[in-house]
PDB file of C-alpha atoms in Angstrom:
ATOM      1  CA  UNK P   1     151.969 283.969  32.270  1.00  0.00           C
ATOM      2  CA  UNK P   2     151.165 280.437  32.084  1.00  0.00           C
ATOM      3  CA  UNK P   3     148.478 280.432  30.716  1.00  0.00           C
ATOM      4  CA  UNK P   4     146.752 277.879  33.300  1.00  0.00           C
ATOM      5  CA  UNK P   5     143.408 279.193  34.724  1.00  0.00           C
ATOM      6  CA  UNK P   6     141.718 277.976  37.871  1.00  0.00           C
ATOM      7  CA  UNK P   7     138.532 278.850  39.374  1.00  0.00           C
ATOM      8  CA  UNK P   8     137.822 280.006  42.356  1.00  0.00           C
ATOM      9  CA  UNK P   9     140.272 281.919  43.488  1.00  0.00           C
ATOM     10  CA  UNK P  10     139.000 281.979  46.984  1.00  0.00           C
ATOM     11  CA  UNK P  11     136.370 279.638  48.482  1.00  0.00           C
ATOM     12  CA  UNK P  12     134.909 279.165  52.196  1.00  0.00           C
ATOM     13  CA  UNK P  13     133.246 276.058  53.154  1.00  0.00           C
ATOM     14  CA  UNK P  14     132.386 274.372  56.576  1.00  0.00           C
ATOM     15  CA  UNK P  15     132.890 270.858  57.421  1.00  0.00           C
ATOM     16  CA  UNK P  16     131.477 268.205  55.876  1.00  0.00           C
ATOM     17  CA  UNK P  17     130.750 270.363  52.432  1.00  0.00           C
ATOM     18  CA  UNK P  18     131.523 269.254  49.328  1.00  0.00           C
ATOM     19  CA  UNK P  19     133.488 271.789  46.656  1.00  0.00           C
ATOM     20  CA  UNK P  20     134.471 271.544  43.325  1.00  0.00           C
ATOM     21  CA  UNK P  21     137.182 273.661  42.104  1.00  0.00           C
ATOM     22  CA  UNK P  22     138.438 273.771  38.205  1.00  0.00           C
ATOM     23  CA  UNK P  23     141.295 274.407  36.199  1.00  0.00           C
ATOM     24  CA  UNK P  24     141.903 274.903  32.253  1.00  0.00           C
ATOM     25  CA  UNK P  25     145.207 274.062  31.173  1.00  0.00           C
ATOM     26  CA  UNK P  26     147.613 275.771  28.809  1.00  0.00           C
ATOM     27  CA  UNK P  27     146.937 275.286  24.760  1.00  0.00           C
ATOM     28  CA  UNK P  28     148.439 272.682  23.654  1.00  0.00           C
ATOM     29  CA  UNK P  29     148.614 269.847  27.075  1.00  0.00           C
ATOM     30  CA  UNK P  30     146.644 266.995  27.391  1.00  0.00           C
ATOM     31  CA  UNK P  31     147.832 266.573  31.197  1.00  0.00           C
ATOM     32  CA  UNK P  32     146.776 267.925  34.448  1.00  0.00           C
ATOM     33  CA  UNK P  33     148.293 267.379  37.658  1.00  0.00           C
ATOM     34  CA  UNK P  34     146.734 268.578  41.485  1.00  0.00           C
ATOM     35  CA  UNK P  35     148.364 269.260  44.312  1.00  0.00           C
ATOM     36  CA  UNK P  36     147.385 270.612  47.925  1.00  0.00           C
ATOM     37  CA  UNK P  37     149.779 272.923  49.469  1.00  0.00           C
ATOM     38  CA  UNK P  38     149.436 273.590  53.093  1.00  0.00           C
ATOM     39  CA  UNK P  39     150.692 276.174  54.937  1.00  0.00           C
ATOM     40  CA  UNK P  40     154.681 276.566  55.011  1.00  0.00           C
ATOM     41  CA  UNK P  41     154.618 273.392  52.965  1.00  0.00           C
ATOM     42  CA  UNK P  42     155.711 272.032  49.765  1.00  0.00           C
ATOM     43  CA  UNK P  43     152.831 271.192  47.152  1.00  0.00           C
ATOM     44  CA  UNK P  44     151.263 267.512  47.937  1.00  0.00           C
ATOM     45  CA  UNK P  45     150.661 265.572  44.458  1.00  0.00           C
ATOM     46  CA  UNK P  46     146.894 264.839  44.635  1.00  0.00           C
ATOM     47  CA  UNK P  47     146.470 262.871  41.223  1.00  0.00           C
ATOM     48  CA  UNK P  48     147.476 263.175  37.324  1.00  0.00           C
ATOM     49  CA  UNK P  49     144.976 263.101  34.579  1.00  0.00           C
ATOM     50  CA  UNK P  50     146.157 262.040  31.045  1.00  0.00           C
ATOM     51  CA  UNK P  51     143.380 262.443  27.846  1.00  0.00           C
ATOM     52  CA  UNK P  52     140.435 262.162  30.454  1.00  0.00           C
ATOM     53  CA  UNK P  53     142.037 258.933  32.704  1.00  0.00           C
ATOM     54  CA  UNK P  54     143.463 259.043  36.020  1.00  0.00           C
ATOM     55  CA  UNK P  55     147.513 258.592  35.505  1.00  0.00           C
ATOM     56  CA  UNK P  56     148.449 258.072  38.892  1.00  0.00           C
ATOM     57  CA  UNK P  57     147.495 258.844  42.060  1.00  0.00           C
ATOM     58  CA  UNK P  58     148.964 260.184  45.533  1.00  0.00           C
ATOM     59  CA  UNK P  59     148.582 259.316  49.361  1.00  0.00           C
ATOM     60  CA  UNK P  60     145.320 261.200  49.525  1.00  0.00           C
ATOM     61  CA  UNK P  61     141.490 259.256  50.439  1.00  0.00           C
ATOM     62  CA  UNK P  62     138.826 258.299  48.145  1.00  0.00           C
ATOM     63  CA  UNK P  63     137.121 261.505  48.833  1.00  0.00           C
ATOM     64  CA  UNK P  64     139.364 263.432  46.405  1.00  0.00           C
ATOM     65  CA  UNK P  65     138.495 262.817  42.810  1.00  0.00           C
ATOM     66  CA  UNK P  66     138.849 264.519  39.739  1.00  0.00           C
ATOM     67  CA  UNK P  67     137.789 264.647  36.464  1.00  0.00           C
ATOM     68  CA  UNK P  68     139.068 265.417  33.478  1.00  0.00           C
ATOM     69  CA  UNK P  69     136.794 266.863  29.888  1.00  0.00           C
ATOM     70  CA  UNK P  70     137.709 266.424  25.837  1.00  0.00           C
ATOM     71  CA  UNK P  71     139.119 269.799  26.004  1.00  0.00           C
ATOM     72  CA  UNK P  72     141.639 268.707  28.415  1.00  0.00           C
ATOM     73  CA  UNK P  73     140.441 271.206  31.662  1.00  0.00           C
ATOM     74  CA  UNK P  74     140.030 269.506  34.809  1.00  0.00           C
ATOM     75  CA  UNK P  75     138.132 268.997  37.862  1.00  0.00           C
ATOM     76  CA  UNK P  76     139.118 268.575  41.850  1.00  0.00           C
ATOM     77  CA  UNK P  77     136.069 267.222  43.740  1.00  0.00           C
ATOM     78  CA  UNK P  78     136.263 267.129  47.508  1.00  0.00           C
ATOM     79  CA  UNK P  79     133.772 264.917  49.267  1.00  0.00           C
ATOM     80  CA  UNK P  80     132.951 265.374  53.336  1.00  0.00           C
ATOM     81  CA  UNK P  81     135.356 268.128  54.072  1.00  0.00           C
ATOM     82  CA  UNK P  82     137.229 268.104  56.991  1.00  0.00           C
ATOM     83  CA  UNK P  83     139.570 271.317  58.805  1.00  0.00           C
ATOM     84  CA  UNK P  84     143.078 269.711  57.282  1.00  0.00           C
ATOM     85  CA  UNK P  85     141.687 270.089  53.789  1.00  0.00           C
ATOM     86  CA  UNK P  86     142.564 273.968  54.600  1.00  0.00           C
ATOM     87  CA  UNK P  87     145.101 274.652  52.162  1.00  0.00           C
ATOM     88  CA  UNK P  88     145.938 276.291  48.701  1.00  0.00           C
ATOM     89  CA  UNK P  89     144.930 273.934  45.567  1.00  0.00           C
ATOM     90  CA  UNK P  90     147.429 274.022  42.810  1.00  0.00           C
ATOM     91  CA  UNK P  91     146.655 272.521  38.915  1.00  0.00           C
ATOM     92  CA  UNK P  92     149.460 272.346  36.483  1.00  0.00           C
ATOM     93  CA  UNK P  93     149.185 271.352  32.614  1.00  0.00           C
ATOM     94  CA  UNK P  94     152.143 269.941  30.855  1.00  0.00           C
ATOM     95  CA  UNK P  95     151.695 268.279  27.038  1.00  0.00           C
ATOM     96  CA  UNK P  96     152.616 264.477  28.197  1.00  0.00           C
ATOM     97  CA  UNK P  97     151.862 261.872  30.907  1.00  0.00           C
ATOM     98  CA  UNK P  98     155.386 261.348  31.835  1.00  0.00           C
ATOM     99  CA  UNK P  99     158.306 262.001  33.890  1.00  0.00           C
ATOM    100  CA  UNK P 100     160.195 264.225  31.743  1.00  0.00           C
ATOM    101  CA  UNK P 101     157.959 266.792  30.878  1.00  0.00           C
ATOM    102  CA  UNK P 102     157.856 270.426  32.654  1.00  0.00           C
ATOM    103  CA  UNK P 103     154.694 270.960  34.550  1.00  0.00           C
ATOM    104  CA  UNK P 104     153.001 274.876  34.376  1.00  0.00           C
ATOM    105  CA  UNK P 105     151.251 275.860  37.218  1.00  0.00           C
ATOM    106  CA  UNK P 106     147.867 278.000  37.518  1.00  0.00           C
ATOM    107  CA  UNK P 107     147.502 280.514  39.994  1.00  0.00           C
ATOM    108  CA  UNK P 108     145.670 278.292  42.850  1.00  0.00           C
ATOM    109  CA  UNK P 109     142.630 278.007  44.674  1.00  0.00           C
ATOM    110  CA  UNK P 110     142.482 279.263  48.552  1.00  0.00           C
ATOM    111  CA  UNK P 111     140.415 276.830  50.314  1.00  0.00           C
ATOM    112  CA  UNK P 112     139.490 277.298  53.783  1.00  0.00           C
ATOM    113  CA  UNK P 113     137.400 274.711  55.891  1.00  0.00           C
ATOM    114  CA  UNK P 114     135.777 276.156  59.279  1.00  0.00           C
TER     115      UNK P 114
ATOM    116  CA  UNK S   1     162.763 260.025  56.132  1.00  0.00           C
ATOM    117  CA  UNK S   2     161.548 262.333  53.609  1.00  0.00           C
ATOM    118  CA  UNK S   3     161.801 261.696  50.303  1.00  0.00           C
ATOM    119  CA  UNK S   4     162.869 264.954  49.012  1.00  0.00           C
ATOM    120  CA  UNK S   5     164.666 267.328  51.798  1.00  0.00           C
ATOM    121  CA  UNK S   6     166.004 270.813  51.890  1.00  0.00           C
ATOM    122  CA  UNK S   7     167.111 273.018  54.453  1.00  0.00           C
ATOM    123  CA  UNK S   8     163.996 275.400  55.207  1.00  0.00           C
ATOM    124  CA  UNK S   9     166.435 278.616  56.001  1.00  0.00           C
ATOM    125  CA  UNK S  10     165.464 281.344  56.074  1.00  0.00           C
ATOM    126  CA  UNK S  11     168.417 282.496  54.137  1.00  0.00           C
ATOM    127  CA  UNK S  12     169.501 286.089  54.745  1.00  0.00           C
ATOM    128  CA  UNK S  13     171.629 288.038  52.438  1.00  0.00           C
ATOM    129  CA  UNK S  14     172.388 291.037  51.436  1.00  0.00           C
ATOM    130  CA  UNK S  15     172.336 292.513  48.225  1.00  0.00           C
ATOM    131  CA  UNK S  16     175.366 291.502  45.811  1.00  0.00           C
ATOM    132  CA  UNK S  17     176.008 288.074  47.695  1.00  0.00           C
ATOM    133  CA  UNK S  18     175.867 284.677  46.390  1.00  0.00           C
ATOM    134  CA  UNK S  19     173.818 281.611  47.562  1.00  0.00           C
ATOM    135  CA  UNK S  20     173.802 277.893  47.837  1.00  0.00           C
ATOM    136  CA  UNK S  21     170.781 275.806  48.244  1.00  0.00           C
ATOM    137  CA  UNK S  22     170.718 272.386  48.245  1.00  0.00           C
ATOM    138  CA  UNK S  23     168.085 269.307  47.870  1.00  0.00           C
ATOM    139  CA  UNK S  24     168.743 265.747  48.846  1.00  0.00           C
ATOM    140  CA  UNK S  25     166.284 262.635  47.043  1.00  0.00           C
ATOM    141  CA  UNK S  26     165.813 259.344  48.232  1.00  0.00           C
ATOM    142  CA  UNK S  27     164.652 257.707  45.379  1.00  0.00           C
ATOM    143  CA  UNK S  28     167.545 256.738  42.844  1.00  0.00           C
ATOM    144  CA  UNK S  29     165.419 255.439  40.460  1.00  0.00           C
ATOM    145  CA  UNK S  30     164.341 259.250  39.931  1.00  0.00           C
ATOM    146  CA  UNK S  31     164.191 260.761  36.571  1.00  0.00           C
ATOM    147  CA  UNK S  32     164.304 264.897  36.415  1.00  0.00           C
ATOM    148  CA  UNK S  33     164.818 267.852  38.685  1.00  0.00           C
ATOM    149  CA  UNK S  34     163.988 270.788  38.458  1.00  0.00           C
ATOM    150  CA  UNK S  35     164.027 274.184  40.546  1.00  0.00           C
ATOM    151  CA  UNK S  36     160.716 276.210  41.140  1.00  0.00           C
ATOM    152  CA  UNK S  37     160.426 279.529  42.584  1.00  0.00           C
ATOM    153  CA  UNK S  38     157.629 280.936  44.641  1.00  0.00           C
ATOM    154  CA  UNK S  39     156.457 283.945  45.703  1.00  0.00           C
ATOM    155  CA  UNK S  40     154.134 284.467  48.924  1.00  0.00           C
ATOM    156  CA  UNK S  41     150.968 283.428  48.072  1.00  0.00           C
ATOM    157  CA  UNK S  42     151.754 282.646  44.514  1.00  0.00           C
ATOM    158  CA  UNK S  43     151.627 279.465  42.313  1.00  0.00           C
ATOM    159  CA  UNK S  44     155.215 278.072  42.168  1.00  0.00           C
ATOM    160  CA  UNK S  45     157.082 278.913  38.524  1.00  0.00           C
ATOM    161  CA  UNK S  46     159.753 277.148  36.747  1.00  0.00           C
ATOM    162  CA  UNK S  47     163.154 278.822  36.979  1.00  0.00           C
ATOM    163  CA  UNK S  48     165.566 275.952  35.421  1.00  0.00           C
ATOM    164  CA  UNK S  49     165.301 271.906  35.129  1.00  0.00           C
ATOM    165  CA  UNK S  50     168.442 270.351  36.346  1.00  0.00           C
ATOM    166  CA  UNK S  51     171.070 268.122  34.283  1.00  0.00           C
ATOM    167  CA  UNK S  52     173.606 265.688  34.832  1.00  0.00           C
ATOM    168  CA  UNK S  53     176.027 267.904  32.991  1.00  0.00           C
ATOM    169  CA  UNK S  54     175.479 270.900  34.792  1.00  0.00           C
ATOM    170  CA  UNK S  55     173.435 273.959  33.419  1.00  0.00           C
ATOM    171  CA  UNK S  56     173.169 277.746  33.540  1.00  0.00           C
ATOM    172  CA  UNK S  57     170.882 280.581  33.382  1.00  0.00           C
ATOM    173  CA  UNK S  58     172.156 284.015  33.669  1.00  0.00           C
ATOM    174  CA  UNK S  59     172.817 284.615  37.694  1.00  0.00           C
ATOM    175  CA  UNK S  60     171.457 280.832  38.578  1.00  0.00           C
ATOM    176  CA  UNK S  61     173.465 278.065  38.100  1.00  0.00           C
ATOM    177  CA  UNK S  62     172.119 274.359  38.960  1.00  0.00           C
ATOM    178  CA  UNK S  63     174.118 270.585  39.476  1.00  0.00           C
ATOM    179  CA  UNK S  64     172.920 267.366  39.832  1.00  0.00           C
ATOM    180  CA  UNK S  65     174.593 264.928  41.605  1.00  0.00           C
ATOM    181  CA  UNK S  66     173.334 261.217  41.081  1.00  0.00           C
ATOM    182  CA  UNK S  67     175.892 259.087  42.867  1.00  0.00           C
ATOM    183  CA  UNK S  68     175.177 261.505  46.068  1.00  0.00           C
ATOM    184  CA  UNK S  69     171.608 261.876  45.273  1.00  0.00           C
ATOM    185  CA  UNK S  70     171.523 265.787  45.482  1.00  0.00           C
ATOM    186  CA  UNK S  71     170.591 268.954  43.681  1.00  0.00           C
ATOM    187  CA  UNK S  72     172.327 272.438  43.990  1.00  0.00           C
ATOM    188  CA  UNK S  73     171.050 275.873  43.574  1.00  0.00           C
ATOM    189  CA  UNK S  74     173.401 278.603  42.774  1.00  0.00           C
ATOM    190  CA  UNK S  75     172.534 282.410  43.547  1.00  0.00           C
ATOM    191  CA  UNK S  76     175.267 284.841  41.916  1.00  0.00           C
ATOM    192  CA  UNK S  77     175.014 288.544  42.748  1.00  0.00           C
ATOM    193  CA  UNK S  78     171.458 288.117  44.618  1.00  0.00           C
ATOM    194  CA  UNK S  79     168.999 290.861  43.980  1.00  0.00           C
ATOM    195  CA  UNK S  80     165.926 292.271  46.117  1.00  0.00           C
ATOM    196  CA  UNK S  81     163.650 290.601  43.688  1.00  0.00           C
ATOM    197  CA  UNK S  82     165.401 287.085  44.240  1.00  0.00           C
ATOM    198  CA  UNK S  83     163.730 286.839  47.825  1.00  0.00           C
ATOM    199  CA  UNK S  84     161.282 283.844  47.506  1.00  0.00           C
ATOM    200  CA  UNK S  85     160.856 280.081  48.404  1.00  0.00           C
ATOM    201  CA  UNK S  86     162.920 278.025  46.393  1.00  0.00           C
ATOM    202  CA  UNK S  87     161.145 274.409  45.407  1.00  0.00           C
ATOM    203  CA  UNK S  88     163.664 271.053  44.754  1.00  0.00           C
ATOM    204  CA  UNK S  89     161.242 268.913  42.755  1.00  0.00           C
ATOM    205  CA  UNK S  90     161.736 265.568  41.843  1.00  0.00           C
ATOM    206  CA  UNK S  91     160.038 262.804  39.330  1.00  0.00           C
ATOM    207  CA  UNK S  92     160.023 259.707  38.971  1.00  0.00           C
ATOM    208  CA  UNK S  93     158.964 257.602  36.444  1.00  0.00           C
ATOM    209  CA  UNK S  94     154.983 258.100  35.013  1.00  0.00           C
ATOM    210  CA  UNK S  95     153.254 260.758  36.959  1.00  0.00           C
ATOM    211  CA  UNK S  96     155.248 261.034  40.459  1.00  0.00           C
ATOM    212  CA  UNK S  97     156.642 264.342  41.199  1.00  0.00           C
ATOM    213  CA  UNK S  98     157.788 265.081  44.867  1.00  0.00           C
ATOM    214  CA  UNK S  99     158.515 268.517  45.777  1.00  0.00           C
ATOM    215  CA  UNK S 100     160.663 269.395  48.841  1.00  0.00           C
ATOM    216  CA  UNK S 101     158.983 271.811  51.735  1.00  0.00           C
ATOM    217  CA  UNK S 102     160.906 275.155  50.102  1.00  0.00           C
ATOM    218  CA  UNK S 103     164.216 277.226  50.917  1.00  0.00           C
ATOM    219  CA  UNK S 104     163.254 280.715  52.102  1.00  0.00           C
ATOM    220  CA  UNK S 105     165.498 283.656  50.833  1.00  0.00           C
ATOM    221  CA  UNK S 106     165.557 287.177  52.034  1.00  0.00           C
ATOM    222  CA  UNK S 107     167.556 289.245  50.018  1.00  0.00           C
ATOM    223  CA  UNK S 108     168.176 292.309  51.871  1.00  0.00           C
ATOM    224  CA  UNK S 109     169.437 295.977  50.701  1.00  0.00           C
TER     225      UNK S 109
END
């Protein structure tokens, strides 16, 4: 195993909620990644955290933000959710900020919007 | 155009055959490859990153082609257990990593 943890594993919400979901990375990284995977779809980058700063960003709105703590877990807020946001919510950990580094994924976060 | 595409199979084999996959990038400023592997309803794992030079892992062997911009995926001697998606990923330099929309492989007995 990874070694990546994310919490909830399952979570039901309506439209227009707000959810956070969280993830602790592996010993060791200082970097978490997010990524929404929809149905029958390859994983989406969301945005990178790097020692508690956003590292980059992907083509997702404002009302997906994160956060990341001193001991390096993370946090995926949604804001106003809407039925697309449907989808499984992946974190990964790696122990850099950049390109070359292998990326270790936790086991997701089912999200379903009604 | 997408910026990382495979073909979405499915892929049907039996038991014993070998497989080709293979993942086409846009970007040639791109840095590393790698292939994941994912089961239904799983996270994706890491099953090998992909070099210039070639490299091997048991059954799996993976190329990278940079003047042609694409990625290979080599399946020797499939087994059951080999039936998954298969995930091209690409990064950039910094944070970007693209990953294609998966390869679908039923190994069959």
């Amino acid at each position: 195993e990874t070694g990546v943890t994310q919490s909830p594993t399952h979570l039901i919400k309506t439209r227009g909620q707000q959810v956070t979901l969280r993830c602790s990375s592996q010993s060791g990284h200082n970097t978490v990644s997010w990524y929404q995977q929809a149905l029958g779809q390859g994983p989406q980058f969301i945005f990178q955290y790097y020692r508690e700063e956003e590292n980059g960003r992907g083509n997702f709105p404002p009302r997906f933000s994160g956060l990341q703590f001193p001991n390096y877990s993370s946090e995926l807020n949604v804001n106003a959710l809407e039925l697309d946001d449907s989808a499984l919510y992946l974190c990964a950990s790696s122990s850099e900020g950049w390109a070359t580094d292998t990326q270790y994924f936790g086991p997701g976060t089912r999200l379903t919007v009604l | 155009r997408k910026e990382v595409e495979q073909d979405p199979g499915p892929f049907n084999v039996p038991e014993g055959a070998t497989v080709a996959f293979n993942c086409t990038y846009s970007n040639s400023a791109s840095q590393s490859f790698f292939w994941y592997r994912q089961d239904c309803r799983k996270e994706p794992k890491l099953l090998m990153s992909v070099y210039s030079s070639g490299n091997e892992d048991g059954r799996f062997t993976a190329q990278l082609n940079r003047a042609s911009q694409y990625i290979s995926l080599l399946i020797r001697d499939s087994k059951l257990s080999d039936s998954a998606t298969y995930l091209c990923v690409v990064k950039t330099g910094g944070f970007k990593t693209i990953f294609g929309a998966g390869t679908r492989l039923f190994v069959k007995a």
